[in-house]
Coordinates of C-alpha atoms and ligand atoms in Angstrom, one line a residue:
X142 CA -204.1 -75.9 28.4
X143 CA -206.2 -73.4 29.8
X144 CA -206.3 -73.1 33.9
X145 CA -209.8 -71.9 34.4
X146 CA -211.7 -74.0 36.9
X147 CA -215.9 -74.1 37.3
X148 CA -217.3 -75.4 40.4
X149 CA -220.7 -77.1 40.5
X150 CA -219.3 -79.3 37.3
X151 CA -220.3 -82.6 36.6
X152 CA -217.5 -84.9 37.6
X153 CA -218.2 -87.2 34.7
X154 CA -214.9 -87.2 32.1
X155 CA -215.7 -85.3 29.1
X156 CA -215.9 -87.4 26.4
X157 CA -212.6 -88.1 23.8
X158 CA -213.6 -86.7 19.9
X159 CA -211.3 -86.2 17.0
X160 CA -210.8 -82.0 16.4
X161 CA -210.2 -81.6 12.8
X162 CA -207.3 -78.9 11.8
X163 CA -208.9 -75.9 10.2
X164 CA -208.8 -76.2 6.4
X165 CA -210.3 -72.9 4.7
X166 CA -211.2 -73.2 0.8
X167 CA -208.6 -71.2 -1.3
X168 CA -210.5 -70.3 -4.5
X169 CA -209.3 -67.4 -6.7
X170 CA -211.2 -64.7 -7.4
X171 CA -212.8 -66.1 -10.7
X172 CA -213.3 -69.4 -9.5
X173 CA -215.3 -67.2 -6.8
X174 CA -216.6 -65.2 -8.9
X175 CA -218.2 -67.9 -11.4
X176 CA -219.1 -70.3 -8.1
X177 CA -221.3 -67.7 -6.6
X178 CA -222.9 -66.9 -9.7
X179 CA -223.8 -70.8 -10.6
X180 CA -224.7 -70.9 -6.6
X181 CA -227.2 -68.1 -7.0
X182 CA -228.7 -70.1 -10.5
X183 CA -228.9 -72.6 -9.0
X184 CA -230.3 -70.7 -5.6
X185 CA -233.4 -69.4 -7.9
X186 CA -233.9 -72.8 -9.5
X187 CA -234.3 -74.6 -6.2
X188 CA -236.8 -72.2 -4.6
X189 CA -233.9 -71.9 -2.0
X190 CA -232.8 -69.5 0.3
X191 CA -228.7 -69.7 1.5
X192 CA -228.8 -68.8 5.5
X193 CA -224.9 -68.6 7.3
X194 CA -223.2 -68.1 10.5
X195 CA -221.3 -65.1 11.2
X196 CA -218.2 -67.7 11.8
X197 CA -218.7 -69.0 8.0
X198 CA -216.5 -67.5 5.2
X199 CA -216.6 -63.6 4.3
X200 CA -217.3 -65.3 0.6
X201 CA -220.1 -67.6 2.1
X202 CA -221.8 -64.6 4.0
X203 CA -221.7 -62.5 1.3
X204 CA -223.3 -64.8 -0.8
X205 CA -225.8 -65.0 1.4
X206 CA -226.7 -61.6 1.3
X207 CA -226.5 -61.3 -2.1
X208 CA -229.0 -63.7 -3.0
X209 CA -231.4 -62.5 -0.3
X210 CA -231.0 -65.0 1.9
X211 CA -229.5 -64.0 6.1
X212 CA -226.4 -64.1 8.1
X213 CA -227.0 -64.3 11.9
X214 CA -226.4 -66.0 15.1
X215 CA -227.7 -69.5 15.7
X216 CA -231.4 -68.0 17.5
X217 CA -231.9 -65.8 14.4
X218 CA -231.0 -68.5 11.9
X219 CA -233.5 -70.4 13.5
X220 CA -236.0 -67.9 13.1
X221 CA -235.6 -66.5 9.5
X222 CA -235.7 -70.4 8.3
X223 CA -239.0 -71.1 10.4
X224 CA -240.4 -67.6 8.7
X225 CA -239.0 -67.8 5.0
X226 CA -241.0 -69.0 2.4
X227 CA -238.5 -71.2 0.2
X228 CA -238.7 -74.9 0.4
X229 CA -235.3 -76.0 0.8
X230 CA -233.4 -74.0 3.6
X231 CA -229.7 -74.3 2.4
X232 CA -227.6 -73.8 5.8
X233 CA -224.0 -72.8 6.2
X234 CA -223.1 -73.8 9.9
X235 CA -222.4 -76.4 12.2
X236 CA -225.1 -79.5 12.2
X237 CA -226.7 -78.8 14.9
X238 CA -228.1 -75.9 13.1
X239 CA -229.2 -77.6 9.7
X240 CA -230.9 -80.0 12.4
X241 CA -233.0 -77.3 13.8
X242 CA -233.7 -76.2 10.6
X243 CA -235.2 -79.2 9.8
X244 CA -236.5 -80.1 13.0
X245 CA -238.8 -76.6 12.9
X246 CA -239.1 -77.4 9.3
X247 CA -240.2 -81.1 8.8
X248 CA -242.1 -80.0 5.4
X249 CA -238.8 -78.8 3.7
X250 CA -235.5 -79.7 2.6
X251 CA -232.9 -78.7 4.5
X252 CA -229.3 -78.9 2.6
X253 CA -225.9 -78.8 4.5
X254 CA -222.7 -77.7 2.6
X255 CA -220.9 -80.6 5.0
X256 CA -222.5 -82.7 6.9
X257 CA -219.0 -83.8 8.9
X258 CA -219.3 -79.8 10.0
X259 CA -219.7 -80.7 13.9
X260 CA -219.7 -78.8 17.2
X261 CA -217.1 -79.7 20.4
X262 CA -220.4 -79.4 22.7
X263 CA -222.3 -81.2 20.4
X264 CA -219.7 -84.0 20.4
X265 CA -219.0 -83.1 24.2
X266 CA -222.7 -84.6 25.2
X267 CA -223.3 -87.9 24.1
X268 CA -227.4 -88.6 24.5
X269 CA -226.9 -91.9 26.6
X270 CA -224.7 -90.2 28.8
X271 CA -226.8 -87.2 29.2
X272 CA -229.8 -89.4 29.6
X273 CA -228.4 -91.1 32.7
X274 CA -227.4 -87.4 33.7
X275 CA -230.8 -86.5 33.8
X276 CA -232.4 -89.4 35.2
X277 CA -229.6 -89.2 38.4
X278 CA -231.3 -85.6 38.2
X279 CA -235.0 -86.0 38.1
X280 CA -235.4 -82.9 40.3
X281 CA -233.9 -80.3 38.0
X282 CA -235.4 -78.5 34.9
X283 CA -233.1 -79.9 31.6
X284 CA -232.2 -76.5 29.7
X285 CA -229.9 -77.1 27.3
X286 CA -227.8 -75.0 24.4
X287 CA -228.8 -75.2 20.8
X288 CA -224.9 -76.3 20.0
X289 CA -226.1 -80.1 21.4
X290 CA -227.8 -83.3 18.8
X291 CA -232.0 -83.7 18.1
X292 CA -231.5 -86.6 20.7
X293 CA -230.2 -84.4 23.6
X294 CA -232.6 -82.0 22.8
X295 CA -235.6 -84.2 22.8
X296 CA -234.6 -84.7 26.6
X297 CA -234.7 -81.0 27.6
X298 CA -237.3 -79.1 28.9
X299 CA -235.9 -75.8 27.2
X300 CA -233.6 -75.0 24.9
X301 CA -231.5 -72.0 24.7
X302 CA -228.9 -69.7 23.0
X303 CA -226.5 -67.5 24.0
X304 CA -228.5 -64.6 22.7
X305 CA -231.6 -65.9 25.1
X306 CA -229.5 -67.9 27.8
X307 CA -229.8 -65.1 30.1
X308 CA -233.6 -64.3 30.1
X309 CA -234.4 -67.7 30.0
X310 CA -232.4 -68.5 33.2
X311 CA -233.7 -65.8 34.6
X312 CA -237.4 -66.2 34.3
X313 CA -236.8 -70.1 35.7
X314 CA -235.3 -68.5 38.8
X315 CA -238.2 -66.6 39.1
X316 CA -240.3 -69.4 39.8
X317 CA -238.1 -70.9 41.7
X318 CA -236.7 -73.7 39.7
X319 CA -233.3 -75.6 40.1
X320 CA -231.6 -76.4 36.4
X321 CA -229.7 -79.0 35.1
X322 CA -227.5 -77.1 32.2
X323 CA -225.4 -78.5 29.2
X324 CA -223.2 -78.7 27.5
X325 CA -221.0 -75.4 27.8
X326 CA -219.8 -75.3 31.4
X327 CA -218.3 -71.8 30.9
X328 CA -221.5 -70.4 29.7
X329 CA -223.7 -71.6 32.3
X330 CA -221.0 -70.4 34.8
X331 CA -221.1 -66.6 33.4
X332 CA -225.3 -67.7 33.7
X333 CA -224.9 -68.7 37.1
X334 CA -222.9 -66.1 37.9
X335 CA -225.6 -63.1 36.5
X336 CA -229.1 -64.6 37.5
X337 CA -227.8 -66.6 41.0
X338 CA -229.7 -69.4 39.6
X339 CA -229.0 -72.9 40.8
X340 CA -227.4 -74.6 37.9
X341 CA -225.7 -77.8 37.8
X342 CA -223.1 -77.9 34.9
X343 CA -222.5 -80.7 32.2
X344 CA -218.7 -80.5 31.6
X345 CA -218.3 -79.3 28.3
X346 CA -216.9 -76.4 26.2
X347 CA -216.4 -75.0 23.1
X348 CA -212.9 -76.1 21.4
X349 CA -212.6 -72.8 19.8
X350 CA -213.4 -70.4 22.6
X351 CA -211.7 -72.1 25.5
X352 CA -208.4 -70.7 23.4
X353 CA -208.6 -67.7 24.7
X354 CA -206.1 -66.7 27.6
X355 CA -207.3 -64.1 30.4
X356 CA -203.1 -63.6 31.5
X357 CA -202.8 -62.9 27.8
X358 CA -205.8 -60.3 27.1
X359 CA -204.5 -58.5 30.0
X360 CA -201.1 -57.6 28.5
X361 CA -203.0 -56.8 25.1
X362 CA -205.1 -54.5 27.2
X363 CA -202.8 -52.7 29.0
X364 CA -201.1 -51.7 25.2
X365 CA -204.6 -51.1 24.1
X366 CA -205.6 -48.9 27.3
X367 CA -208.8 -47.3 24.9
X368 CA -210.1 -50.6 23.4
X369 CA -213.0 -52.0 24.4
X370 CA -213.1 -55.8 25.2
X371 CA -215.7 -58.2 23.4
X372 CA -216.0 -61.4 24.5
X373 CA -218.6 -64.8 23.9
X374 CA -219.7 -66.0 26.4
X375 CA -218.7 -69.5 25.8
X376 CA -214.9 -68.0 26.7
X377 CA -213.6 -69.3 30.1
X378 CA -214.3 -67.0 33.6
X379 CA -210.4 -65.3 32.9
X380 CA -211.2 -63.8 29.9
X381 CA -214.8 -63.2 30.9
X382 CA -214.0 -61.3 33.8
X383 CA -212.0 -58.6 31.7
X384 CA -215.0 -58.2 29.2
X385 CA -216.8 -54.7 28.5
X386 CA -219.2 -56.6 26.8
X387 CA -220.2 -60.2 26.9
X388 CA -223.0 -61.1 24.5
X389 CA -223.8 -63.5 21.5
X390 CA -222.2 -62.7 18.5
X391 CA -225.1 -60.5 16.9
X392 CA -224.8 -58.7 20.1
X393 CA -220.8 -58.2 19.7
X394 CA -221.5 -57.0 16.4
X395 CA -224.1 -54.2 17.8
X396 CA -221.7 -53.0 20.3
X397 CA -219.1 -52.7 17.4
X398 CA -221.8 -50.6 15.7
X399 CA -222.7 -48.5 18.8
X400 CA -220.5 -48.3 21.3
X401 CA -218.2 -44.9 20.4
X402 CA -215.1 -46.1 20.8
X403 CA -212.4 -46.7 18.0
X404 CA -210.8 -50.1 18.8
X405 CA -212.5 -53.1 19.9
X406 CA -210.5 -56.6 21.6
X407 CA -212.7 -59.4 19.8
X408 CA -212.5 -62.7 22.1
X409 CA -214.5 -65.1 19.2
X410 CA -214.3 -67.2 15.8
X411 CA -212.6 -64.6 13.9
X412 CA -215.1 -65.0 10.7
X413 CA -217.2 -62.4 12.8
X414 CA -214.8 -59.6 11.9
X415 CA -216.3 -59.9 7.9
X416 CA -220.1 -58.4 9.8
X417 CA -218.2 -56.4 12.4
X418 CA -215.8 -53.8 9.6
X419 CA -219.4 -54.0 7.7
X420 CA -221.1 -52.5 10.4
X421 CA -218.5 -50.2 11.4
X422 CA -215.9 -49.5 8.4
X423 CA -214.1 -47.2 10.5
X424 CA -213.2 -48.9 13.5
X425 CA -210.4 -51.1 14.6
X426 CA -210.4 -54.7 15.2
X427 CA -208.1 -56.6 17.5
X428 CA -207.9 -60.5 17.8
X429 CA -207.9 -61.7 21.3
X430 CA -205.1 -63.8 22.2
X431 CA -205.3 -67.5 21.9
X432 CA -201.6 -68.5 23.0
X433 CA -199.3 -67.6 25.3
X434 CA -195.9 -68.0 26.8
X435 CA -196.5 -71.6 27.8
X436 CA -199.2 -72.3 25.2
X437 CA -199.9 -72.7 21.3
X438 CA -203.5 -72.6 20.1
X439 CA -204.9 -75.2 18.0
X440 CA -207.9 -73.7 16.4
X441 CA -206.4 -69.9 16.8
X442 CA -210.0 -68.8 16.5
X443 CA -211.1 -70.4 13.8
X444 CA -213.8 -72.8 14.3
X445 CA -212.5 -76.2 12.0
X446 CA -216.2 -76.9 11.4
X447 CA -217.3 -73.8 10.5
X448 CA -214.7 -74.0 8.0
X449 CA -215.9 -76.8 6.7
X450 CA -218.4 -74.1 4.6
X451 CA -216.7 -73.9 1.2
X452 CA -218.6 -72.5 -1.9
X453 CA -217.4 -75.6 -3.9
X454 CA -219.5 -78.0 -1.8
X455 CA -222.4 -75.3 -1.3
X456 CA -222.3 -75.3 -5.0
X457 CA -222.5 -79.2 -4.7
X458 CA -225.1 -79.6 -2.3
X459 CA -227.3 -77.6 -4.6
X460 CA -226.2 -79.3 -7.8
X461 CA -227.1 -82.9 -6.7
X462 CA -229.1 -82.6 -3.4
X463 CA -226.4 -84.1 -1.5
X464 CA -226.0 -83.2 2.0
X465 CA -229.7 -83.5 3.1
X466 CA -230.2 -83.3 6.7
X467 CA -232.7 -85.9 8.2
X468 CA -234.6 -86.2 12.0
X469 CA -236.6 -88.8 12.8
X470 CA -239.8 -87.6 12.8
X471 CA -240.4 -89.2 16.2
X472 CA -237.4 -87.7 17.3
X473 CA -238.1 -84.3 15.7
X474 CA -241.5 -84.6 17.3
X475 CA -240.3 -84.5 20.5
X476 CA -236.9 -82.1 20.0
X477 CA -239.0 -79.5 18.7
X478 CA -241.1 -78.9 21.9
X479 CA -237.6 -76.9 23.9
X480 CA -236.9 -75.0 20.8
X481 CA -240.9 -73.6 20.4
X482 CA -240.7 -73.1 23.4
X483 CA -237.5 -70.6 23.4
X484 CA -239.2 -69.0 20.2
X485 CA -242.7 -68.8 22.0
X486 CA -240.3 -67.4 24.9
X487 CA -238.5 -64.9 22.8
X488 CA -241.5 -63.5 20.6
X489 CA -243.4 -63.0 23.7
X490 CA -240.3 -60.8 25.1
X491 CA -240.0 -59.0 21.7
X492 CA -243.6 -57.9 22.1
X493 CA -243.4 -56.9 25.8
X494 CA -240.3 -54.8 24.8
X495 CA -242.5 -53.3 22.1
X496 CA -245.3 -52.7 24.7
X497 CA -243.0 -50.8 26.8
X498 CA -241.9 -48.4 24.1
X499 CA -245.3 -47.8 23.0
X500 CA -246.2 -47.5 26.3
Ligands
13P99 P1 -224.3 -67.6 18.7 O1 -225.6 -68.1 19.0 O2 -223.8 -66.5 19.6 O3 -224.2 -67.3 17.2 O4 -223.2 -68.8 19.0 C1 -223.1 -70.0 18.3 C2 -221.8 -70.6 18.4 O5 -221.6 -71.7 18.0 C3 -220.8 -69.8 19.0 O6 -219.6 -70.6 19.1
SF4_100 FE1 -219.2 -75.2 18.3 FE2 -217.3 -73.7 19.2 FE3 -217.5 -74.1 16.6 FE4 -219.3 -72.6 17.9 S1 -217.1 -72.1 17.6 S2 -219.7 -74.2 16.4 S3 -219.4 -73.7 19.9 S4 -217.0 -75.6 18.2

């Protein structure tokens, strides 16, 4: 067990899930080979377009790319399905992001390799008990993280990612706003932390990330005394604190890409590393420790529902339509008023940045 504590917590007890073991897919390479060529048939035939997570498979995300479709983090996923043409979004991830799919996307089908693929923060914040949250709260602005179910986000005012967390925070400090945050508790504390907001933390974290062991990284460093340190932010404040960089995983992958030096120390799901040698064939990746002395990790930086991704049931989802996500529409009605509002947010940064370099 980690030793990292957050102050301003919720003192509720986080709620008890099941954490599967994480299973990845062993195909050889012709039962690849002939899988991703039926998945792209069958791609075509479905007017479909395959979008992934960088934590998916290196076969899943190169399928992706090969049939045109995108790999990204969860804010750009979001994006290129709202944008792209096809009419059924197939999505290789964690529910909550078929969910926004569909949520942004009520017109089309959205298809999920594996619908059991969950998230710890998702299953961390249960909407009753986040409802009673926010109603002991009534003062506080409800921003919450795109890892959480339709239901909790149909409570929020705003929803966020870890690629946006930061600017959205920000801009409600501005004006003076106090926030009620969930579910990742280390996330908003690193948000805390950088904007001096005043956020009150739901007590939940990411199964995967929490892994990582500051004591650890430090030895790692001191034998890597030229590496730079990556680390997602959903890590706990010991690992945090060590961190060149701390960014969402497309912005890890840039600093890979731009940074000069030769060896980087990668705190996250270790599917990332498939994007990170693309972008930077060169360089030199090192895992971040996830056990110690007095520890053994669990997921060892591999998210088990990420995992859950295999081309066999991506191959199945297209063959027979199974694995259709569904939202309420009443439900989606009201969930997809924090999510436009991040991507109203987000585009109207994007052209403000664009105004200043024109400028
Ligand atoms: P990103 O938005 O940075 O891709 O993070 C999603 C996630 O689930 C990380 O664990
Ligand atoms: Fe959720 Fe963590 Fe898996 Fe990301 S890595 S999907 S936050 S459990």
């Amino acid at each position: 067990m980690h030793t990292d504590t957050v102050t301003g917590t919720s003192n509720l007890p986080p709620p008890r899930f099941e954490v599967p073991l994480t299973e990845h897919e062993v195909l050889d390479a012709g039962e690849q080979a002939a899988l991703s060529a039926e998945i792209g048939t069958l791609l075509a035939r479905e007017n479909a377009v395959l979008v992934a997570h960088y934590y998916t498979a290196a076969a899943v995300q190169a399928l992706a790319e090969a049939t045109g479709g995108y790999v990204s983090d969860s804010l750009d996923m979001a994006r290129f399905g709202h944008t792209h043409p096809a009419q059924t979004l197939v999505v290789a991830g964690v529910r909550f992001m078929g969910e926004t799919a569909k949520i942004l996307n009520p017109e089309k089908r959205v298809l999920m390799p594996n619908l059991a693929a969950e998230c710890s923060l998702d299953l961390g914040c249960p909407p009753a008990a986040f409802n009673a949250y926010c109603d002991a709260h009534p003062d506080r602005t409800v921003v919450v993280y795109a890892n959480t179910s339709a239901a909790v986000k149909a409570r929020a005012d705003w929803m966020v990612t870890s690629g946006s967390a930061l600017d959205v925070v920000r801009h409600l400090h501005a004006q003076g706003q106090k926030i009620l945050w969930a579910p990742d508790k280390y996330l908003g504390d690193y948000i805390r932390n950088q904007t001096g907001a005043d956020l009150l933390l739901w007590n939940g974290a990411c199964i995967v990330h929490e892994e990582f062991k500051g004591r650890e990284l430090a030895v790692l460093m001191a034998q890597h005394p030229h590496a730079k340190v990556l680390v997602h932010p959903e890590s706990p404040p010991s690992v945090i604190a060590l961190a060149d960089v701390v960014s969402s995983t497309s912005g890890l992958i840039n600093a890979v890409r731009t940074l000069p030096a030769q060896h980087f120390i990668v705190a996250t799901d270790r599917g990332i590393f498939y994007k990170m040698q693309q972008a930077a064939p060169t360089k030199t990746l090192i895992e971040a420790p996830t056990a110690g002395h007095s520890a053994t990790c669990r997921s060892c930086a591999q998210c088990p529902w990420m995992a859950m991704n295999g081309l066999r049931q991506l191959a199945h989802a297209l063959r027979t339509g199974a694995g259709e996500v569904h939202v309420a529409p009443a439900l989606s009605a009201r969930a997809v008023l924090p999510i436009k509002r991040l991507l109203d947010f987000s585009a109207a940064q994007q052209l403000t940045i664009q105004g200043n370099n024109d400028a």
